[in-house]
PDB file of C-alpha atoms in Angstrom:
ATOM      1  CA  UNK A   5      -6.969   6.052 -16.393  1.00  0.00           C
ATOM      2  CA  UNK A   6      -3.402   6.656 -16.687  1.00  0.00           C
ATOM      3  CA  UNK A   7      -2.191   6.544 -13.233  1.00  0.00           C
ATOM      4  CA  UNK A   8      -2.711   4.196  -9.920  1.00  0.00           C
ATOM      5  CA  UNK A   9      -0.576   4.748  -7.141  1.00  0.00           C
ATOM      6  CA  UNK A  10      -1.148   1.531  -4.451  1.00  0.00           C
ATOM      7  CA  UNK A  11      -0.422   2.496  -0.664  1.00  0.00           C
ATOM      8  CA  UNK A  12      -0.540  -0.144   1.558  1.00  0.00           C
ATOM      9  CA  UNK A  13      -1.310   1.238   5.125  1.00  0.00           C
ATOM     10  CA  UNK A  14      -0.565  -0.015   8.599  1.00  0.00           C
ATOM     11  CA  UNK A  15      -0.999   1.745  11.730  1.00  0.00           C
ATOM     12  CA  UNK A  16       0.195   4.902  10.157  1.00  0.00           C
ATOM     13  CA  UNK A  17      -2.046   7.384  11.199  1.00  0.00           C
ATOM     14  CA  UNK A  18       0.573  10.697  11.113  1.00  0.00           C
ATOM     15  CA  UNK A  19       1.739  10.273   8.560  1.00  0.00           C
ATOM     16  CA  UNK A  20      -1.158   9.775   6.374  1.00  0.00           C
ATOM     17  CA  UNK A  21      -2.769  13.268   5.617  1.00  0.00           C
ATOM     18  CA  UNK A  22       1.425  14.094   4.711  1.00  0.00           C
ATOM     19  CA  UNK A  23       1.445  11.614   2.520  1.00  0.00           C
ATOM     20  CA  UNK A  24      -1.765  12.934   0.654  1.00  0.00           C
ATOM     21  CA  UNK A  25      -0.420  16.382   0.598  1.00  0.00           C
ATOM     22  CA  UNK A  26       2.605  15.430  -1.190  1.00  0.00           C
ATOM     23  CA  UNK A  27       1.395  12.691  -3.362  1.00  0.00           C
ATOM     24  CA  UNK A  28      -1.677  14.738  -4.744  1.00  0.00           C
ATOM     25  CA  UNK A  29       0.774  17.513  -5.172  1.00  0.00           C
ATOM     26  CA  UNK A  30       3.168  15.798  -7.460  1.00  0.00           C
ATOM     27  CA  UNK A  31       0.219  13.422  -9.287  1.00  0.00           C
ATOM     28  CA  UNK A  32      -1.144  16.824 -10.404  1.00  0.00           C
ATOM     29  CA  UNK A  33       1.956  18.085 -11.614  1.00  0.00           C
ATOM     30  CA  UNK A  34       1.757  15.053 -13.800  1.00  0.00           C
ATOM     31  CA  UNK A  35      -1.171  16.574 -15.599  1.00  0.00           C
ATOM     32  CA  UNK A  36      -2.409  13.108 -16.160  1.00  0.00           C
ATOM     33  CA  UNK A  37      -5.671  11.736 -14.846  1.00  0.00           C
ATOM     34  CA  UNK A  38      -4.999   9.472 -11.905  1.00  0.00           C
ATOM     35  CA  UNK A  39      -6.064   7.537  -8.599  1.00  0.00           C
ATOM     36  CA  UNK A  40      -5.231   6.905  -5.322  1.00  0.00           C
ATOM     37  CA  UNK A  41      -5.512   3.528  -3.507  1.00  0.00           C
ATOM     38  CA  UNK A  42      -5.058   2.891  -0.080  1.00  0.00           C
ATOM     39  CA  UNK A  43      -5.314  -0.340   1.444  1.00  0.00           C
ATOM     40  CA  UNK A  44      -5.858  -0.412   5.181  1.00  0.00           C
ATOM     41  CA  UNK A  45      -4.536  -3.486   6.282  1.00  0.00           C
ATOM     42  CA  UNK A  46      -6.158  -4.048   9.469  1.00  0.00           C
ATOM     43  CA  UNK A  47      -4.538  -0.760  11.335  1.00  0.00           C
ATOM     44  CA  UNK A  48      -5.636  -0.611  14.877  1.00  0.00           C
ATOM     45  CA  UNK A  49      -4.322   2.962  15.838  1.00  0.00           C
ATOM     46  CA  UNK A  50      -7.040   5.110  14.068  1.00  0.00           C
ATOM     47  CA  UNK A  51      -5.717   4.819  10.367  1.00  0.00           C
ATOM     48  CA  UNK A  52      -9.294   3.976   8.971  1.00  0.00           C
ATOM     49  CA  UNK A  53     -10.782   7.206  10.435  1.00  0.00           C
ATOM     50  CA  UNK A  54      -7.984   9.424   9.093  1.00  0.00           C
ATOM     51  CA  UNK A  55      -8.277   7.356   5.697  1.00  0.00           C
ATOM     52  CA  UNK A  56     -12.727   8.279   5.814  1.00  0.00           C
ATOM     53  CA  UNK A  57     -11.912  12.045   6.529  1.00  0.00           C
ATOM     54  CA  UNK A  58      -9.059  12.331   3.716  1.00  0.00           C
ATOM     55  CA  UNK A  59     -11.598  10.733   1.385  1.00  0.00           C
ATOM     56  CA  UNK A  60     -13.461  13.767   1.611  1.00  0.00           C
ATOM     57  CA  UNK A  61     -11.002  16.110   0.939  1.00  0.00           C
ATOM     58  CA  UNK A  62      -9.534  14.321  -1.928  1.00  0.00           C
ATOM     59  CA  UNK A  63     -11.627  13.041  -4.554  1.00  0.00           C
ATOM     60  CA  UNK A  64      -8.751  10.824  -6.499  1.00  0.00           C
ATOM     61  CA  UNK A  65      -8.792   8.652  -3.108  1.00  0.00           C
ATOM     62  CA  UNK A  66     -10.607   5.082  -2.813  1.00  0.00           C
ATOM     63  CA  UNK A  67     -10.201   2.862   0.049  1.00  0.00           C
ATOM     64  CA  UNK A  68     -10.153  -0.612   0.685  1.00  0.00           C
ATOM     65  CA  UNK A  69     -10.752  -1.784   4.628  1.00  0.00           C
ATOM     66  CA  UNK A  70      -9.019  -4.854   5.638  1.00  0.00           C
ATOM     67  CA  UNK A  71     -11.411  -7.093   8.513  1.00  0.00           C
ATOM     68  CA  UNK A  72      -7.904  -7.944  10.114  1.00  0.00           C
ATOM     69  CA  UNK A  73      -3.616  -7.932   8.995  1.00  0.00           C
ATOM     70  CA  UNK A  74      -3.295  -9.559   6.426  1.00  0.00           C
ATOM     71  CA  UNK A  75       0.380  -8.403   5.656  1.00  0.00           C
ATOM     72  CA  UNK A  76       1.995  -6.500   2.704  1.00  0.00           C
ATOM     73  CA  UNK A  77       1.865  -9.032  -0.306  1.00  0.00           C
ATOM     74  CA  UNK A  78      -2.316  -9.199   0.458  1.00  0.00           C
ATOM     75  CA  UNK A  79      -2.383  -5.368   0.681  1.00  0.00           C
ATOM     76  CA  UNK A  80      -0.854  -4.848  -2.743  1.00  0.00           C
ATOM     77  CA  UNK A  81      -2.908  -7.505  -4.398  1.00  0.00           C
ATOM     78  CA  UNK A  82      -5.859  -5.931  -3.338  1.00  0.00           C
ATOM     79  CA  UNK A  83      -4.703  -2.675  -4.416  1.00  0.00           C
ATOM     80  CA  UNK A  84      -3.417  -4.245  -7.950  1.00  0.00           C
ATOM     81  CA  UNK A  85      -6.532  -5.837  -8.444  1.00  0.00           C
ATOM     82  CA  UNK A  86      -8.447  -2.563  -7.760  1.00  0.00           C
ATOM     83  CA  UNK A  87      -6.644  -0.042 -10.060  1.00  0.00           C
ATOM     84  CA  UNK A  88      -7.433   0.679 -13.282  1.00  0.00           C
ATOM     85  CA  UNK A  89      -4.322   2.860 -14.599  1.00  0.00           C
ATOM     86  CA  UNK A  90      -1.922   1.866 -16.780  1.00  0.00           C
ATOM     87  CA  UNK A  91       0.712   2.239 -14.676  1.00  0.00           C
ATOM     88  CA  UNK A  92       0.518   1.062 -10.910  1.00  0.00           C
ATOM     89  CA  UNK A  93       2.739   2.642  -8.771  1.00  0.00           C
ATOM     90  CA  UNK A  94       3.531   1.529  -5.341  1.00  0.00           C
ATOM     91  CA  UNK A  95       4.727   3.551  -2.485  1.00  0.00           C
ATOM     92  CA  UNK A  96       4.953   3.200   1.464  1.00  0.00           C
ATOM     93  CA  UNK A  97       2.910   5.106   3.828  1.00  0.00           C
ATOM     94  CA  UNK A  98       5.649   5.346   6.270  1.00  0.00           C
ATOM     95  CA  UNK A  99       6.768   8.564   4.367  1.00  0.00           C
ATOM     96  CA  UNK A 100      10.416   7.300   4.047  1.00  0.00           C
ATOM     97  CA  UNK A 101       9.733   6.677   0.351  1.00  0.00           C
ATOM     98  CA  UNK A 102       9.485  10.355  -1.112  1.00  0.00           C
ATOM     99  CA  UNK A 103       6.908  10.653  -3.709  1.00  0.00           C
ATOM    100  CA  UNK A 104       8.689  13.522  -5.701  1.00  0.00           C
ATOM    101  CA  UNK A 105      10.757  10.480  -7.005  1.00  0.00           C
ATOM    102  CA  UNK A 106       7.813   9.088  -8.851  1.00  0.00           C
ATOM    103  CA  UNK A 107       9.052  11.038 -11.971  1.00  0.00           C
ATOM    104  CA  UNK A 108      11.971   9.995 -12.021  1.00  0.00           C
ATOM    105  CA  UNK A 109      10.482   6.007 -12.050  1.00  0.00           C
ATOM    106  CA  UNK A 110       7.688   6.968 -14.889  1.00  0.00           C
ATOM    107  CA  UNK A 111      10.658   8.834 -16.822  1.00  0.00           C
ATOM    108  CA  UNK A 112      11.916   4.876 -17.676  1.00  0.00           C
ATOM    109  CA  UNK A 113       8.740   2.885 -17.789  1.00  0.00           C
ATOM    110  CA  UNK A 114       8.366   3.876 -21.263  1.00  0.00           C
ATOM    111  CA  UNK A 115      11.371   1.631 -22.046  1.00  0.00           C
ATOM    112  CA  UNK A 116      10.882  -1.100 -19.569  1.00  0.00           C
ATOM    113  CA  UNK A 117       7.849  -2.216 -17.900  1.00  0.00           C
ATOM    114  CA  UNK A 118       8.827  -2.679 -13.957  1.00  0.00           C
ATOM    115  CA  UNK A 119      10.912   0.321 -12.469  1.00  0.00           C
ATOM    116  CA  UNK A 120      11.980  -0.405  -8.999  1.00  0.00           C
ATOM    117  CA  UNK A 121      13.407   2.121  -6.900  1.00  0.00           C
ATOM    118  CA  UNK A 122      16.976   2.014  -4.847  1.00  0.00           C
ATOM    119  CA  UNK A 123      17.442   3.435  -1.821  1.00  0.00           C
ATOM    120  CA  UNK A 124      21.366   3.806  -2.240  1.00  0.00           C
ATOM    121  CA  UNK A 125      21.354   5.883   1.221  1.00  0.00           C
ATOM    122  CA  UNK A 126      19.297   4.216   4.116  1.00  0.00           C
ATOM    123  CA  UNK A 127      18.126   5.667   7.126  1.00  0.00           C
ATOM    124  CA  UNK A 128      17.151   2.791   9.036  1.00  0.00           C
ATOM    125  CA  UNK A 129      19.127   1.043  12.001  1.00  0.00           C
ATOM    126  CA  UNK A 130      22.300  -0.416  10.889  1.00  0.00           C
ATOM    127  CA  UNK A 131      21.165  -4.220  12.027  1.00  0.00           C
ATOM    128  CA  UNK A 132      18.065  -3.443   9.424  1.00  0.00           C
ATOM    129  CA  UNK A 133      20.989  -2.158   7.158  1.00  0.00           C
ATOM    130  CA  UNK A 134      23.427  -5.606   7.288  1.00  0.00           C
ATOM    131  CA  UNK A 135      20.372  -8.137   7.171  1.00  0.00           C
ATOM    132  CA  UNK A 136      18.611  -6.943   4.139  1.00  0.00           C
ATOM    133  CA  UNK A 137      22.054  -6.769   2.510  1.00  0.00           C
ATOM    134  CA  UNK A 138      23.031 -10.291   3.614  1.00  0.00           C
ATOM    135  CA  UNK A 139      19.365 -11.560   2.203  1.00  0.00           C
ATOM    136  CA  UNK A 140      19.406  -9.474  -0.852  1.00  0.00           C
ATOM    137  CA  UNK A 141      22.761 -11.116  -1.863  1.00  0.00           C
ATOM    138  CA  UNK A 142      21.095 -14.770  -0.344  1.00  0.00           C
ATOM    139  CA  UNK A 143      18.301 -14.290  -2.391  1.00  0.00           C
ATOM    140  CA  UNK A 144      19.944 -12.752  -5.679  1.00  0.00           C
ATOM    141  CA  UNK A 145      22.623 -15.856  -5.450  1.00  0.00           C
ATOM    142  CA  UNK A 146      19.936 -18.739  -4.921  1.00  0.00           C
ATOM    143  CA  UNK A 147      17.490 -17.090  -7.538  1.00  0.00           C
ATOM    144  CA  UNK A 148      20.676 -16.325 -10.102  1.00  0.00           C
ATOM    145  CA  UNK A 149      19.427 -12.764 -10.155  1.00  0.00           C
ATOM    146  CA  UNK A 150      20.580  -9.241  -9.968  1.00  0.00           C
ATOM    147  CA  UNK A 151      17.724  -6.955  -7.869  1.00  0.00           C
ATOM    148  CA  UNK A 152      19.504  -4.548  -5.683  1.00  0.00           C
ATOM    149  CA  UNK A 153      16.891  -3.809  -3.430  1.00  0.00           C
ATOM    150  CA  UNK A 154      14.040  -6.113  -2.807  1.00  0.00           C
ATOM    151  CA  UNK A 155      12.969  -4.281  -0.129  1.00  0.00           C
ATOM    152  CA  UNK A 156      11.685  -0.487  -1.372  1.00  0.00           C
ATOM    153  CA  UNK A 157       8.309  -0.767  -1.981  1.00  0.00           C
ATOM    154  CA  UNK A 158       8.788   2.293  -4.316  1.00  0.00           C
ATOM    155  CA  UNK A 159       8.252   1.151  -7.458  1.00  0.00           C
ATOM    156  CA  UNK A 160       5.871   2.001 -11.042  1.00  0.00           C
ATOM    157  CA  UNK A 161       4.665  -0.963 -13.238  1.00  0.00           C
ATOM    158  CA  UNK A 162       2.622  -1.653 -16.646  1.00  0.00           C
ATOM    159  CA  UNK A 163      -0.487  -2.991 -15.363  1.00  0.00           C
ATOM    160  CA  UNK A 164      -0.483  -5.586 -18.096  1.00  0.00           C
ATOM    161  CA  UNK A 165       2.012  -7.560 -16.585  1.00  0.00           C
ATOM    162  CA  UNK A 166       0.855  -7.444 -13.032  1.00  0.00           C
ATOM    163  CA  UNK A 167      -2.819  -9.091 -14.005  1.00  0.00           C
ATOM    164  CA  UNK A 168      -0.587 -12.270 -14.846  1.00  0.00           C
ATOM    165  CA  UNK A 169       0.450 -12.164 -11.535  1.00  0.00           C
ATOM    166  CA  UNK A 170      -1.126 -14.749  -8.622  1.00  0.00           C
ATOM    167  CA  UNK A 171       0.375 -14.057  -5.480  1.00  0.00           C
ATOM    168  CA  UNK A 172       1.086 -15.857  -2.138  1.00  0.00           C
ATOM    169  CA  UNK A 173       1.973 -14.653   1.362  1.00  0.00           C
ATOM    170  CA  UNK A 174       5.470 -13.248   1.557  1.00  0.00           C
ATOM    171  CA  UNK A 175       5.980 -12.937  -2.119  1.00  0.00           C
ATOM    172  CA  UNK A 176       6.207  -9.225  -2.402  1.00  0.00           C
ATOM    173  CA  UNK A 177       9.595  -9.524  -1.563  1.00  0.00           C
ATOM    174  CA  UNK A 178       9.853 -11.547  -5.347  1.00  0.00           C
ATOM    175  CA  UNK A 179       7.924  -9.127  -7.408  1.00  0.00           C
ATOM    176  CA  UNK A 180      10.693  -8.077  -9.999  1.00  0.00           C
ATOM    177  CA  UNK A 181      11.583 -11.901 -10.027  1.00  0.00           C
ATOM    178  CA  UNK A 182       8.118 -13.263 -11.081  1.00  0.00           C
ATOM    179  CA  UNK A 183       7.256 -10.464 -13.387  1.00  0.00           C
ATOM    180  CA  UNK A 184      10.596 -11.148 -15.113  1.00  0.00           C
ATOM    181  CA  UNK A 185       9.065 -15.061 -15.946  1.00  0.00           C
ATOM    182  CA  UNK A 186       6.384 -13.094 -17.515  1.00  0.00           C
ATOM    183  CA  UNK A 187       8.988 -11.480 -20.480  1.00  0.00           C
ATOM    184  CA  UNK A 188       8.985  -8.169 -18.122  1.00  0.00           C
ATOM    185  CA  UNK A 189      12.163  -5.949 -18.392  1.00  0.00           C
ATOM    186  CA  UNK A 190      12.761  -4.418 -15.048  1.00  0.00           C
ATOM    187  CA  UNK A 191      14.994  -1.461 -14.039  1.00  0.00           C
ATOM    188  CA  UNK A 192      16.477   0.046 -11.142  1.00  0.00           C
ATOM    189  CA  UNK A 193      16.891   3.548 -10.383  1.00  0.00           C
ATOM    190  CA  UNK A 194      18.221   5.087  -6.730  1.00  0.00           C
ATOM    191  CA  UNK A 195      15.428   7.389  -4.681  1.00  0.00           C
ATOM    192  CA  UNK A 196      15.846   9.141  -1.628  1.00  0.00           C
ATOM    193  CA  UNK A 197      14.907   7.381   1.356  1.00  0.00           C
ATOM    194  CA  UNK A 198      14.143   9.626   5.041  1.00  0.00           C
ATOM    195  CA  UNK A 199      14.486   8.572   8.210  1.00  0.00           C
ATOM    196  CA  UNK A 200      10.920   7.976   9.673  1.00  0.00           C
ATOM    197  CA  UNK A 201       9.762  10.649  11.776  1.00  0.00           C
ATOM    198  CA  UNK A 202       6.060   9.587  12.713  1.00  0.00           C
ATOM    199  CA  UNK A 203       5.160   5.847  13.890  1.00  0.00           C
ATOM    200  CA  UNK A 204       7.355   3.058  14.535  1.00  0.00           C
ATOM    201  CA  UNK A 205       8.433   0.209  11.581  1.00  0.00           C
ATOM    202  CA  UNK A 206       5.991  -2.723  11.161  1.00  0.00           C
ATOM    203  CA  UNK A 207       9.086  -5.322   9.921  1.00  0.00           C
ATOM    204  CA  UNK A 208      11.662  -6.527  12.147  1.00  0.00           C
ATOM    205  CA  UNK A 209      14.747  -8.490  11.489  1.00  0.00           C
ATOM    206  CA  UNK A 210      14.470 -11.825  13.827  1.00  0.00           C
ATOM    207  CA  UNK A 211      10.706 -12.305  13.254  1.00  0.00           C
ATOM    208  CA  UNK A 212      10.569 -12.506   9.534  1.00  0.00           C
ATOM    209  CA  UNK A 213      14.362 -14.414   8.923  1.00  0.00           C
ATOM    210  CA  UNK A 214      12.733 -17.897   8.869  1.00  0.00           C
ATOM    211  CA  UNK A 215       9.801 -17.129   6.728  1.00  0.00           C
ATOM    212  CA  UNK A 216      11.631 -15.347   4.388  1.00  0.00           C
ATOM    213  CA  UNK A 217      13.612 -18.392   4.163  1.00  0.00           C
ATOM    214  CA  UNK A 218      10.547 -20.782   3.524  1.00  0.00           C
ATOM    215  CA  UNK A 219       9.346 -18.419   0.796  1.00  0.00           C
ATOM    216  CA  UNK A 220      12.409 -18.414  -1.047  1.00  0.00           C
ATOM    217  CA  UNK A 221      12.615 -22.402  -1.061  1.00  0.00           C
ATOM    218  CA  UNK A 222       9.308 -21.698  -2.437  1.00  0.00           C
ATOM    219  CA  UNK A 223      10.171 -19.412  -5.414  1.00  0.00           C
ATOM    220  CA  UNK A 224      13.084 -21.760  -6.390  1.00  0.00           C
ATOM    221  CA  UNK A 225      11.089 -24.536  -6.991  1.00  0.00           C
ATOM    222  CA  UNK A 226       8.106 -22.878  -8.825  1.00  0.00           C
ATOM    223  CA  UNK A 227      11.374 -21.312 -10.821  1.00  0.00           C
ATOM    224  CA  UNK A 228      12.030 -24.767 -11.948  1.00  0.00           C
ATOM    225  CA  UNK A 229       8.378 -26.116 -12.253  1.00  0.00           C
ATOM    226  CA  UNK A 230       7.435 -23.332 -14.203  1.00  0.00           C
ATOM    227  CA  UNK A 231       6.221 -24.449 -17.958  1.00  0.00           C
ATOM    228  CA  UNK A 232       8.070 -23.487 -20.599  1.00  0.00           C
ATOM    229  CA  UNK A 233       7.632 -24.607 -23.819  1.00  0.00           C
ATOM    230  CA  UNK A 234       7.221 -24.000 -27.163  1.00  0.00           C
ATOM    231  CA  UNK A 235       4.960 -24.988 -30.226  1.00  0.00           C
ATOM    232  CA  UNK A 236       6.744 -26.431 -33.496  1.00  0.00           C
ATOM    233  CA  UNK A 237       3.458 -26.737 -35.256  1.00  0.00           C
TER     234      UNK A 237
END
């Protein structure tokens, strides 16, 4: 398999059978052999029903059923776990990530082996705007790194370095970070980014500020617990 793209999926029910459309269409341009992954994370508007019919109709889609939310970082473990390409790639259901960028990420993975996408111009509400700008530059400054945008789930990887990976709540928002302690070069490139048109955003700003907070504490410490050694002999 040379291709997985992960979609994790909640309460997205328009804009599913777009997303399909698009993705399939560019994935076949690709002329590579490839698979589709969505993970239903516990949608309660319909999602899973849209998800059984658009298995039928496309026979590169497998889906995984969450029994409940279990938020983003779960979704994309199950989805890692799951895929058998080379490369993973990651986008959002929302359809604000456009997946005629995916080129554009592959085009560099053959020099690096994490390629995370930019959105360098945002349509989201400017409060969403200043606080993942304030945390970005939080979390690059406590972390002494240099990711410009944590938060676009657009992104293609080398499996490889993702089955080193074990992952906890919340730390999707660390993914370059962690796969750089396993020897991973990472890359940015900018992608488009669309307002959303169908369904409303899962994330607020006020109800994930303190966790966010808590789970960087926690990736500072296991930054300096981390072994690290070398044998002379």
């Amino acid at each position: 398999m040379d291709y997985s793209v992960v979609v994790p999926v909640y309460d997205e029910r328009e804009n599913l059978e777009i997303l399909l459309k698009s993705l399939t269409e560019v994935m076949d341009s690709l002329g590579k052999e490839y698979e589709i992954i969505c993970v239903n994370d516990g949608s309660r508007d319909g999602s899973d029903e849209v998800l059984r019919d658009l298995k039928r109709k496309y026979g590169q889609l497998k889906v995984v059923e969450f029994e409940k939310n279990y938020g983003l970082t779960a979704a994309l473990d199950a989805g890692f776990s799951m895929a058998k390409g080379d490369i993973v790639i990651t986008i959002d259901a929302d359809m604000q990530n456009d997946p005629r960028d995916i080129p554009k990420l592959l085009k560099e993975i053959g020099d690096y082996d994490v390629v995370c996408g930019v959105r360098s111009v945002r349509h989201d509400s400017w409060l969403r705007i200043v606080s993942s700008r304030i945390a970005n530059y939080i979390r690059n400054k406590v972390t002494k790194e240099n990711i410009i945008d944590v938060g676009c789930t657009l992104r293609a990887y080398k499996r490889k370095f993702l089955s080193k990976l074990k992952l906890f709540d919340g730390m999707h928002r660390f993914l370059p970070t962690l796969l750089k302690w396993e020897g991973a070069k990472v890359v940015e490139v900018e992608v488009t980014h669309h307002p959303r048109i169908y369904g409303k955003t899962k994330y607020g700003v006020w109800n994930r500020i303190f966790k966010a907070f808590i789970d960087l504490l926690a990736v500072v410490w296991m930054k300096k617990r981390k072994l690290n050694y070398k044998i002379k002999e």
